[in-house]
Structures are given as C-alpha cells and as structure tokens.
mmCIF file of C-alpha atoms in Angstrom:
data_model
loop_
_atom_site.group_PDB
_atom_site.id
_atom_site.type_symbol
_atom_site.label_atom_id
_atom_site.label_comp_id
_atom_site.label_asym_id
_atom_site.label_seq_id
_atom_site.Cartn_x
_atom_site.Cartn_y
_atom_site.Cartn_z
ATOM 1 C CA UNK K 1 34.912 120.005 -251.032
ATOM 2 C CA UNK K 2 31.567 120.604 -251.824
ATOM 3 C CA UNK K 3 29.860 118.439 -254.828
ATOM 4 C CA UNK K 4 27.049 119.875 -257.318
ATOM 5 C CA UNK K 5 24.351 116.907 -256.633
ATOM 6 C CA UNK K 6 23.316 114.959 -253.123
ATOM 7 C CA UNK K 7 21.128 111.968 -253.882
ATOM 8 C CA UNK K 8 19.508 110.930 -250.673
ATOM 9 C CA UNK K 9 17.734 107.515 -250.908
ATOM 10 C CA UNK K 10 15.778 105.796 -247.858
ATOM 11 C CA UNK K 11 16.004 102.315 -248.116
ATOM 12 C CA UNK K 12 13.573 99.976 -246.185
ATOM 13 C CA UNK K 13 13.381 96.356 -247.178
ATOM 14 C CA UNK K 14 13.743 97.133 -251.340
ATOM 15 C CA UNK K 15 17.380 95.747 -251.527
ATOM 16 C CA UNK K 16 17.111 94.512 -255.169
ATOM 17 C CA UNK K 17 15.579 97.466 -256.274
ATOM 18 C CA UNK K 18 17.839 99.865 -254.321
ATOM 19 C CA UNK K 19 20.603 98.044 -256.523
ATOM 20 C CA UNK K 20 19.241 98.217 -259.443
ATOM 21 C CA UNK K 21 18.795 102.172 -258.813
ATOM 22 C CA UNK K 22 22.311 102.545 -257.629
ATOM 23 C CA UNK K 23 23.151 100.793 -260.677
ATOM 24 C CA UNK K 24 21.316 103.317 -262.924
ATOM 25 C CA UNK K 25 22.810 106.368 -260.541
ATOM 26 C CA UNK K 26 26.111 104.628 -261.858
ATOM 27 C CA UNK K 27 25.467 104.798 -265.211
ATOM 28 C CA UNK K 28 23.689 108.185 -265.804
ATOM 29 C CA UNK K 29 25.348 110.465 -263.364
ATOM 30 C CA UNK K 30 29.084 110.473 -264.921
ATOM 31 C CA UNK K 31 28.954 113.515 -266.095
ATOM 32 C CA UNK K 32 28.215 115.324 -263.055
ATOM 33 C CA UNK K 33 29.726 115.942 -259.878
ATOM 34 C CA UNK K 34 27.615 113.881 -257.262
ATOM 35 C CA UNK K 35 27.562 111.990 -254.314
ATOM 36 C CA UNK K 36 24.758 108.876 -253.512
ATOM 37 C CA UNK K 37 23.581 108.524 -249.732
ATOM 38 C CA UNK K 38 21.382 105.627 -248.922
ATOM 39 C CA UNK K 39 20.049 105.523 -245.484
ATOM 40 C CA UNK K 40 18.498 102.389 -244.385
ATOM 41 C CA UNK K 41 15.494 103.324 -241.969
ATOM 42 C CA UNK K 42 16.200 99.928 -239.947
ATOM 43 C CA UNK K 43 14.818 97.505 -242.642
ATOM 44 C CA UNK K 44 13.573 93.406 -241.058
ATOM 45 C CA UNK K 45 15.852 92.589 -244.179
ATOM 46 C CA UNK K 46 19.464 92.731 -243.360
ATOM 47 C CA UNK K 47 20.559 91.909 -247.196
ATOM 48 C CA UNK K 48 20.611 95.730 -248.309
ATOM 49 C CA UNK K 49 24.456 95.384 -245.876
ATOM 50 C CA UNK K 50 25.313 93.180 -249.389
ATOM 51 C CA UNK K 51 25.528 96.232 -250.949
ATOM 52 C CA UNK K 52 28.202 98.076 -249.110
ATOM 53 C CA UNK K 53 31.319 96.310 -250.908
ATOM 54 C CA UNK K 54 29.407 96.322 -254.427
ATOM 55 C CA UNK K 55 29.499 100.235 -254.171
ATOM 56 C CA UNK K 56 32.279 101.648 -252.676
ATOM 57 C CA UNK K 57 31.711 104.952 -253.121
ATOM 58 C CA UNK K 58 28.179 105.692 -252.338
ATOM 59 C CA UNK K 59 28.163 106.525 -248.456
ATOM 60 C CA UNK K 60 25.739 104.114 -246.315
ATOM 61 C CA UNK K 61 23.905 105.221 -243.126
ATOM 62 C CA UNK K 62 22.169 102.693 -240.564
ATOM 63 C CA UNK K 63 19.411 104.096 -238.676
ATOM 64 C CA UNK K 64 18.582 102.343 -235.408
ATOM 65 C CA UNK K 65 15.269 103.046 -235.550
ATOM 66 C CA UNK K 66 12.550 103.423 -238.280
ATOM 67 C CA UNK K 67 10.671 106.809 -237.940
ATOM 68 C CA UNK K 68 9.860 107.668 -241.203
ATOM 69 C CA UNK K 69 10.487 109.041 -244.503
ATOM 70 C CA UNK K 70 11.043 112.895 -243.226
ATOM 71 C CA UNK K 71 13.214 111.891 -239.754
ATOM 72 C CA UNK K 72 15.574 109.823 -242.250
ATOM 73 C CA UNK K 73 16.117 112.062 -245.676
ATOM 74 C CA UNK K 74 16.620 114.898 -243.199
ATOM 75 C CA UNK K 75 19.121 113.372 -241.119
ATOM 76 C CA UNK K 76 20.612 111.966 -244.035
ATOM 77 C CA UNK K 77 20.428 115.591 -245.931
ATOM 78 C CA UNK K 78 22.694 116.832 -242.476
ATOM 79 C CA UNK K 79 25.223 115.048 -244.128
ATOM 80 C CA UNK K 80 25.015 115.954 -247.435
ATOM 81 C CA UNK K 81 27.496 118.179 -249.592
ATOM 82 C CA UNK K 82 25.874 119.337 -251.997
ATOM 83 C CA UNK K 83 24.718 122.371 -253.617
ATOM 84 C CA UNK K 84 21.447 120.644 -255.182
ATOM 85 C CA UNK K 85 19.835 117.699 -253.277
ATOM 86 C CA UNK K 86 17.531 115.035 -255.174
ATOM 87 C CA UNK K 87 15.761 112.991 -252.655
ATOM 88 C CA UNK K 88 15.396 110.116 -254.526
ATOM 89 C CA UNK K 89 12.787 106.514 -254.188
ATOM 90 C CA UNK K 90 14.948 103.268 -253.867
ATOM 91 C CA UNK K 91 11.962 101.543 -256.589
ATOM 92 C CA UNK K 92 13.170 103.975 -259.146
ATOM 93 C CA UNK K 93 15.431 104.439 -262.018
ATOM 94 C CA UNK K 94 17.069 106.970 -263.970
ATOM 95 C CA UNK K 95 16.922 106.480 -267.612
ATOM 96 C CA UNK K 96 19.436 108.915 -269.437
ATOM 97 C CA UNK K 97 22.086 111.729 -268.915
ATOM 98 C CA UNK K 98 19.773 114.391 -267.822
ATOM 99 C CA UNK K 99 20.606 115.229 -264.808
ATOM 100 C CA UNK K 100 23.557 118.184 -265.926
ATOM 101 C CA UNK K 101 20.107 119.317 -268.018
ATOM 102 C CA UNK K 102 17.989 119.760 -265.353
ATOM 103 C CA UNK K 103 20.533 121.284 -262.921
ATOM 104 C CA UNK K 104 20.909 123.801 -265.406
ATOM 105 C CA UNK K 105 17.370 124.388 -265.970
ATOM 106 C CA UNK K 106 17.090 124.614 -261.705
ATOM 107 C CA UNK K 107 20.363 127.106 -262.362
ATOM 108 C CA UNK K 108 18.593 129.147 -264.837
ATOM 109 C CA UNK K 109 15.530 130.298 -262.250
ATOM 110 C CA UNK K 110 15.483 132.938 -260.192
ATOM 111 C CA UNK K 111 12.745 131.678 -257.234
ATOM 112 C CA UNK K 112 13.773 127.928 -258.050
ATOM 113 C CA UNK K 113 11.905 125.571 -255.508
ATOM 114 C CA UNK K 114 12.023 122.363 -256.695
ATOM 115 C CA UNK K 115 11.406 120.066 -259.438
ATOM 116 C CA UNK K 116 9.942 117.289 -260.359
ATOM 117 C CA UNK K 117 10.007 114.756 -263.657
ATOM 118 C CA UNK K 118 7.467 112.530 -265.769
ATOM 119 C CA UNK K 119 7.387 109.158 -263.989
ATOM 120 C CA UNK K 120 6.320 105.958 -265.849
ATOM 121 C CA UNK K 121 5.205 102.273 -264.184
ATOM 122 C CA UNK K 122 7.206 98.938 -265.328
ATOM 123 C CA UNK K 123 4.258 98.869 -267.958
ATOM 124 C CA UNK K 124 5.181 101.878 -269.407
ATOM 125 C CA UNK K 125 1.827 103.395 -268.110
ATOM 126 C CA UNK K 126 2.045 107.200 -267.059
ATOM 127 C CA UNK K 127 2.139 107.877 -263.490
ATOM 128 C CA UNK K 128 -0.330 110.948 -262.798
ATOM 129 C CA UNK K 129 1.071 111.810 -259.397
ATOM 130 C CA UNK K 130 4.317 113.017 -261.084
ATOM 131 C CA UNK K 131 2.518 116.186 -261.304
ATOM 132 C CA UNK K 132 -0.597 117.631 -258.992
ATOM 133 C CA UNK K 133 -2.447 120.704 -257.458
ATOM 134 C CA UNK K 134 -1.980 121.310 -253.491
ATOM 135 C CA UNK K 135 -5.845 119.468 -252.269
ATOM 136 C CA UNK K 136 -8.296 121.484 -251.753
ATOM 137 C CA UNK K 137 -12.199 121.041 -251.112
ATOM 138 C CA UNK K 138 -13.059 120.530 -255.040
ATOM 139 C CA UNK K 139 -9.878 118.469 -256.057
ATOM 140 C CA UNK K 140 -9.819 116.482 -253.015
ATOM 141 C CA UNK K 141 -13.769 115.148 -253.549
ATOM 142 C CA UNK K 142 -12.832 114.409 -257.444
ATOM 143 C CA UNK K 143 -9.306 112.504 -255.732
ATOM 144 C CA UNK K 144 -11.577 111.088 -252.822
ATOM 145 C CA UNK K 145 -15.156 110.075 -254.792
ATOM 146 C CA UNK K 146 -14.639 109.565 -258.426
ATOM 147 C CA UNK K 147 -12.557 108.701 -261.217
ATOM 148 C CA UNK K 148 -13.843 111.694 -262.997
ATOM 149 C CA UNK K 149 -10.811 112.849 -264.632
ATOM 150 C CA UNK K 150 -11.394 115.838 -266.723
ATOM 151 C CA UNK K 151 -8.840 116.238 -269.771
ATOM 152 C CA UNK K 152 -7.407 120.028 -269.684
ATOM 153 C CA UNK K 153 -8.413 120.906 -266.604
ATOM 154 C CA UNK K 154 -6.661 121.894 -263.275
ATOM 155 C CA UNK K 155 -7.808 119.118 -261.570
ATOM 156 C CA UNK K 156 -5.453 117.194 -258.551
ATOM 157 C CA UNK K 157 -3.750 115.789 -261.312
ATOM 158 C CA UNK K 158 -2.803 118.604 -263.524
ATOM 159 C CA UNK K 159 -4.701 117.332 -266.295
ATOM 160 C CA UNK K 160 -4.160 120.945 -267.803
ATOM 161 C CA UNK K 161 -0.456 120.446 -268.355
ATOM 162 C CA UNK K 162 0.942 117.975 -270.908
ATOM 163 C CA UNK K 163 3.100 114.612 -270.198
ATOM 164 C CA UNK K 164 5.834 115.694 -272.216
ATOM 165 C CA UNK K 165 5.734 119.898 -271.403
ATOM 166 C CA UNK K 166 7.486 122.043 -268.673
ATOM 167 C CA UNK K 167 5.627 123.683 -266.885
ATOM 168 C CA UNK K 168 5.138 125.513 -262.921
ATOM 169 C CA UNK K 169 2.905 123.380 -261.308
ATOM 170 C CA UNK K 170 2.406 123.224 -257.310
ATOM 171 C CA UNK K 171 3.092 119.710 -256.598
ATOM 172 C CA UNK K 172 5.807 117.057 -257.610
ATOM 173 C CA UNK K 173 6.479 114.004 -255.708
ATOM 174 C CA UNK K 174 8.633 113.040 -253.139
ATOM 175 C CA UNK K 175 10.039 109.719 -255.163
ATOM 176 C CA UNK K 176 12.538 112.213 -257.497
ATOM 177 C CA UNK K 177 12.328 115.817 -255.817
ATOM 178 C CA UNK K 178 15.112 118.297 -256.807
ATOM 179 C CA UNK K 179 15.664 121.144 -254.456
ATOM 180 C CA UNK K 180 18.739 123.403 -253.079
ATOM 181 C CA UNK K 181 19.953 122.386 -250.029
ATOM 182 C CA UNK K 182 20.156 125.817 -248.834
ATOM 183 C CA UNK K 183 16.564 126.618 -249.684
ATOM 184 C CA UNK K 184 15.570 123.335 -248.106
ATOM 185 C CA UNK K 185 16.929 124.237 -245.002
ATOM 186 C CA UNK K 186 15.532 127.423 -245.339
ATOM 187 C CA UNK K 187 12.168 126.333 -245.352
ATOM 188 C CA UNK K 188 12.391 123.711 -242.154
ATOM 189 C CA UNK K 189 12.791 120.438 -244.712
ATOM 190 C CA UNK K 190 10.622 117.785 -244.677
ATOM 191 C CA UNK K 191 8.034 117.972 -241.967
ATOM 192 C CA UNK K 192 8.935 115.396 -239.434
ATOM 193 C CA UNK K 193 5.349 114.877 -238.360
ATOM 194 C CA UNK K 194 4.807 112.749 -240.982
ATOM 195 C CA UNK K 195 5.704 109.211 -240.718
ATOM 196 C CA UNK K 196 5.373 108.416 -244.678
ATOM 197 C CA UNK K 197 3.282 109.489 -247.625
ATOM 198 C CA UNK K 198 1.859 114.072 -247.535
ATOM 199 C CA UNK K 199 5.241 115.241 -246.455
ATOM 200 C CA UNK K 200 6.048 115.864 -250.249
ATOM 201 C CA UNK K 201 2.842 117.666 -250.981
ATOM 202 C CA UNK K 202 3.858 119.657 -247.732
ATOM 203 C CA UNK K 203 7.335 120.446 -248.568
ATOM 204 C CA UNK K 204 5.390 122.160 -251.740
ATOM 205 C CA UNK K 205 3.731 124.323 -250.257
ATOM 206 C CA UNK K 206 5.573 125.008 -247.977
ATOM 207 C CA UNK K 207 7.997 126.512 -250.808
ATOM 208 C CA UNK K 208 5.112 128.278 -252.490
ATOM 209 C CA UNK K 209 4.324 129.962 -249.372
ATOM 210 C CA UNK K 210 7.674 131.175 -249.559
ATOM 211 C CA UNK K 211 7.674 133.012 -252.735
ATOM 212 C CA UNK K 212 9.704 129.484 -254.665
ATOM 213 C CA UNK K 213 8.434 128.419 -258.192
ATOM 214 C CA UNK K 214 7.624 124.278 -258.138
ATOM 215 C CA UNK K 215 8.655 123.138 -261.962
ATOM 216 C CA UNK K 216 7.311 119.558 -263.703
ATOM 217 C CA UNK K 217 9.988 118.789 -266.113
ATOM 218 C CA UNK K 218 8.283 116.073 -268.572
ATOM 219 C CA UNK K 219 10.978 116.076 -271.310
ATOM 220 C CA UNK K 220 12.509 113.749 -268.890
ATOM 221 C CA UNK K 221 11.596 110.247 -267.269
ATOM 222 C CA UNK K 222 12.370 108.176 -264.297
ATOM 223 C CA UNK K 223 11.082 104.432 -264.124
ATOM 224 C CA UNK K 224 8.773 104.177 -260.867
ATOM 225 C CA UNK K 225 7.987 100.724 -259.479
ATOM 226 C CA UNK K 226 5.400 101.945 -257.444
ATOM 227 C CA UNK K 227 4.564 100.819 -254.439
ATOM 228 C CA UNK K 228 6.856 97.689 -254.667
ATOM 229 C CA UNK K 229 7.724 98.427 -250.816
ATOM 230 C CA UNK K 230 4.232 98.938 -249.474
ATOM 231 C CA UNK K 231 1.635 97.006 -248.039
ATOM 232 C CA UNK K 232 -1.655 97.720 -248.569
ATOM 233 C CA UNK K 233 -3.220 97.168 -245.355
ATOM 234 C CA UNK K 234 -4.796 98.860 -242.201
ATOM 235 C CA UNK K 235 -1.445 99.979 -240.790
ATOM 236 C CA UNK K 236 -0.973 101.653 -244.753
ATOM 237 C CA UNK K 237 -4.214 103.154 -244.975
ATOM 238 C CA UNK K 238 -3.741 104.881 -241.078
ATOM 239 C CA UNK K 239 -0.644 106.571 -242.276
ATOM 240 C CA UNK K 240 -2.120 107.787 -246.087
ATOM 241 C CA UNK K 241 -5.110 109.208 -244.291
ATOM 242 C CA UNK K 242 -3.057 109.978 -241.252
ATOM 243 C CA UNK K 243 -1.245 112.216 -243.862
ATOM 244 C CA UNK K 244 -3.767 113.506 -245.203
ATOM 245 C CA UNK K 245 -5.260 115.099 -241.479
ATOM 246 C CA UNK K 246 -2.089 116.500 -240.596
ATOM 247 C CA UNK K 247 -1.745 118.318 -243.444
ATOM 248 C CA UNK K 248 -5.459 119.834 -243.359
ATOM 249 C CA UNK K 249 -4.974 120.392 -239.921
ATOM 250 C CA UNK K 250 -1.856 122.454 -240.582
ATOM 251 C CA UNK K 251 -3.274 124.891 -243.429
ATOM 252 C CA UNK K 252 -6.758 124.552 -243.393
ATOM 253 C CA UNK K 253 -8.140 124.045 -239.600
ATOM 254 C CA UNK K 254 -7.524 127.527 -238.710
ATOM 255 C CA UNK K 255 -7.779 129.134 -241.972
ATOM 256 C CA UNK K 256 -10.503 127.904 -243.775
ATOM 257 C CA UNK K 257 -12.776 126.015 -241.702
ATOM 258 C CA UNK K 258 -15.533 125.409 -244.388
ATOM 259 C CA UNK K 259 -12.879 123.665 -246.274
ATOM 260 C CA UNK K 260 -11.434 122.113 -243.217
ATOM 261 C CA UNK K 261 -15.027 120.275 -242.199
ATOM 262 C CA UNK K 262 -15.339 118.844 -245.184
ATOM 263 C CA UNK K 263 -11.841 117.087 -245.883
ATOM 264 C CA UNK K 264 -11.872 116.066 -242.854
ATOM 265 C CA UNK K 265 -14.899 114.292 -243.641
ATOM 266 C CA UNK K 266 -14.497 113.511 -246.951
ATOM 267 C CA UNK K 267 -11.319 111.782 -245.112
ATOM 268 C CA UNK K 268 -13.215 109.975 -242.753
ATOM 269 C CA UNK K 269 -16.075 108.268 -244.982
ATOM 270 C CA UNK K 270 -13.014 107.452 -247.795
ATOM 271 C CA UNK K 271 -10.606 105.477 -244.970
ATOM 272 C CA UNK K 272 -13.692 103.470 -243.901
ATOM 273 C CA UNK K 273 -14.615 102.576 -247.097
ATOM 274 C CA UNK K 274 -10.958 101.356 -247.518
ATOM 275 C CA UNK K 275 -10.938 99.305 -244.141
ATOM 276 C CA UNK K 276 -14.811 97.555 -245.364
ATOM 277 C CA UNK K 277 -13.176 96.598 -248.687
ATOM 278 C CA UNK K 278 -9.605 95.250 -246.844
ATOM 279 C CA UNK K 279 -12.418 92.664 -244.634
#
C-alpha cells in the first residue's frame, strides 16, 4: 500500500535532536498519510538504538558504514513508499499542520521539482540558505569575499524574494527538501559523489536542467538547529570546499571555463583562509 509522504532522515550522532524531531513528525503529521525512515549512517554514539521502542512505527535502518549524506537518503529512499518524499535534517522541527498544505500546493504544479520552506535558528533569527541562486562567478565572490548583502537583489541568497512570499527560486536546501519520488528517481537522486554539504544545490539543478520548477514556500517554517552535528574543523572545511569543486567541475569545467578558473580559485584562496584562522 503505497502512503502519500516518505520522510527520510539521516541520523549521525544527533540522538536528542532526532527525538525531538520525531516527536514533532508525531505531532504535526496526523492528518496525512506518512511514513518516517531514519537511517543511522553508523553514528560513534550507539544511544540513537534508545529510540527504536519509543517509536514503534517509524522504520529504522543501520548502515554499516558512514558514506555520506547522498549514499544514505538514497538507499534509504529505495525503501520508501511514498508518492512525495521529504528528505528531512534530524536538528529540525516541524512547527504546525502544513504539511497536507504544501502537498497540495506540490499537487497543484504542473513541472513540480521540489520545494523548500522558511527556516529559522533556536534564536528565532532567519536562516538565509532556506532560499538561494545556483553559484555562479558574481554570486559566488559576494558568498566567498564579502558580507555585502544587497536588499532586493538576486544575489546567492535571494535577497529579491521575501521571507514570508512563495515564490520559484533555484535553490532550497537539503535539511527539508520536498520532491516526488518518481521525479527523483528520474533525475539520478542525490549525487553520490558527494560525501556531505553541495549535493542539495546539485539535486537543483539538476531538476532545472530538466524542465522542473524549484518553489520556496515561506508561509511556512521549520525550526533549524544548525549545525548542531558538525564540527568545524579541517576535516569540515575539506568536504564544504570539496563540495564546492565537484560541483564546478561538473557544470562549469567544460562549459564555461572563464567561470570555471575563477571559482576554482576563488575556492582555493577562501579554504586557506579558513585553515589560517582554524591555527
């Protein structure tokens, strides 16, 4: 029997706040028909097991080995039912009986590709990532070089579209990202090259390329305790910028190799400055 809504969450050493997500799934899902999978991408802490029994119906994968954020949502998304799939951060929580509201707005499109919603910190501060332009060689230097953040303009962080509005934008982020299963399949999923952090921003694209309409739906609002799972150090900063190459080595290297030059620069000079500040 197939189910309306898969959400796919990749656990790795967050137990608390993976309950306290499940616990919000729990609350704000009941009127839909939905199934929670949790895979655990072979976490050092063993105390996310303590969840099994407290949930009895949301279905728990091990993974024997940690290879990333792509290998595990799409090896959990294998097993999903679904018609819709929301691949889903363990740090984050719903906050109200939207989700029948946005399936219906996903229902109502004709090229629906995915969609994305406004995210907030603990502080209540707005998270700008929640909606974003695919990098390029002017974006990429404002993201890379300054904090110039230009109100109303299409800069990385669609400054141009409003908290609160709906709008088409090109990229929403991989911590609440709605998307058909079929078309997700479709389009190859989530590239498996990357190990963590870009393979949202691809999976964008990606559906762009393919004729799909990305949506920011800012009437709505998840709680995002960003980064609570991360480590900011030199194995952290190799996979962001990492990230970052594959994905201009993907679309740009071949096609634009003006642009291509200097990312890949612009790359460069940022990650050292990162590693000089970590000493």
């Amino acid at each position: 029997m197939s189910k309306k809504l898969s959400i796919i969450i990749v656990n790795y050493n967050v137990t608390q706040l993976l309950k306290n997500c499940l616990l919000s799934i729990e609350k704000y899902a009941k009127d839909i028909d939905y199934e929670v999978i949790v895979i655990d991408n072979k976490s050092t802490d063993s105390s996310w097991g303590d969840l099994i029994p407290e949930f009895p119906k949301v279905h728990f994968i091990a993974s024997e080995k940690n290879e990333g954020f792509a290998v595990a949502n799409n090896k959990a998304i294998e097993t999903a039912e679904g018609e819709y799939l929301l691949i889903l951060n363990p740090d984050t929580e719903l906050e109200g009986f939207y989700l029948k509201e946005i399936l219906n707005f996903a229902d109502s499109k004709d090229n629906f590709g995915c969609l994305g919603v406004r995210m907030h910190d603990a502080k209540g501060n707005f998270l700008p990532e929640s909606k974003r332009s695919v990098p390029d060689m002017f974006n990429s230097f404002e993201k890379l070089f300054t904090n110039f953040k230009k109100k109303n303009s299409k800069s990385y962080y669609r400054n141009d579209v409003g908290e609160f509005e709906i709008a088409e934008v090109e990229v929403i982020t991989g911590a609440f990202f709605l998307v058909k299963k079929e078309v997700y399949q479709k389009v190859g999923g989530l590239d498996e090259r990357y190990f963590m952090y870009g393979e949202d921003i691809d999976l964008c694209y990606t559906l762009l390329k393919n004729g799909y309409q990305n949506y920011y739906y800012g009437k709505v609002s998840i709680l995002h305790h960003k980064g609570e799972s991360t480590i900011k150090d030199e194995v952290y900063l190799e996979r962001f910028y990492g990230a970052m190459q594959i994905f201009i080595d993907k679309y740009y290297k071949e096609s634009k190799p003006l642009q291509y030059s200097f990312l890949r620069a612009g790359l460069k000079l940022r990650h050292k400055i990162e590693l000089i500040k970590l000493k």
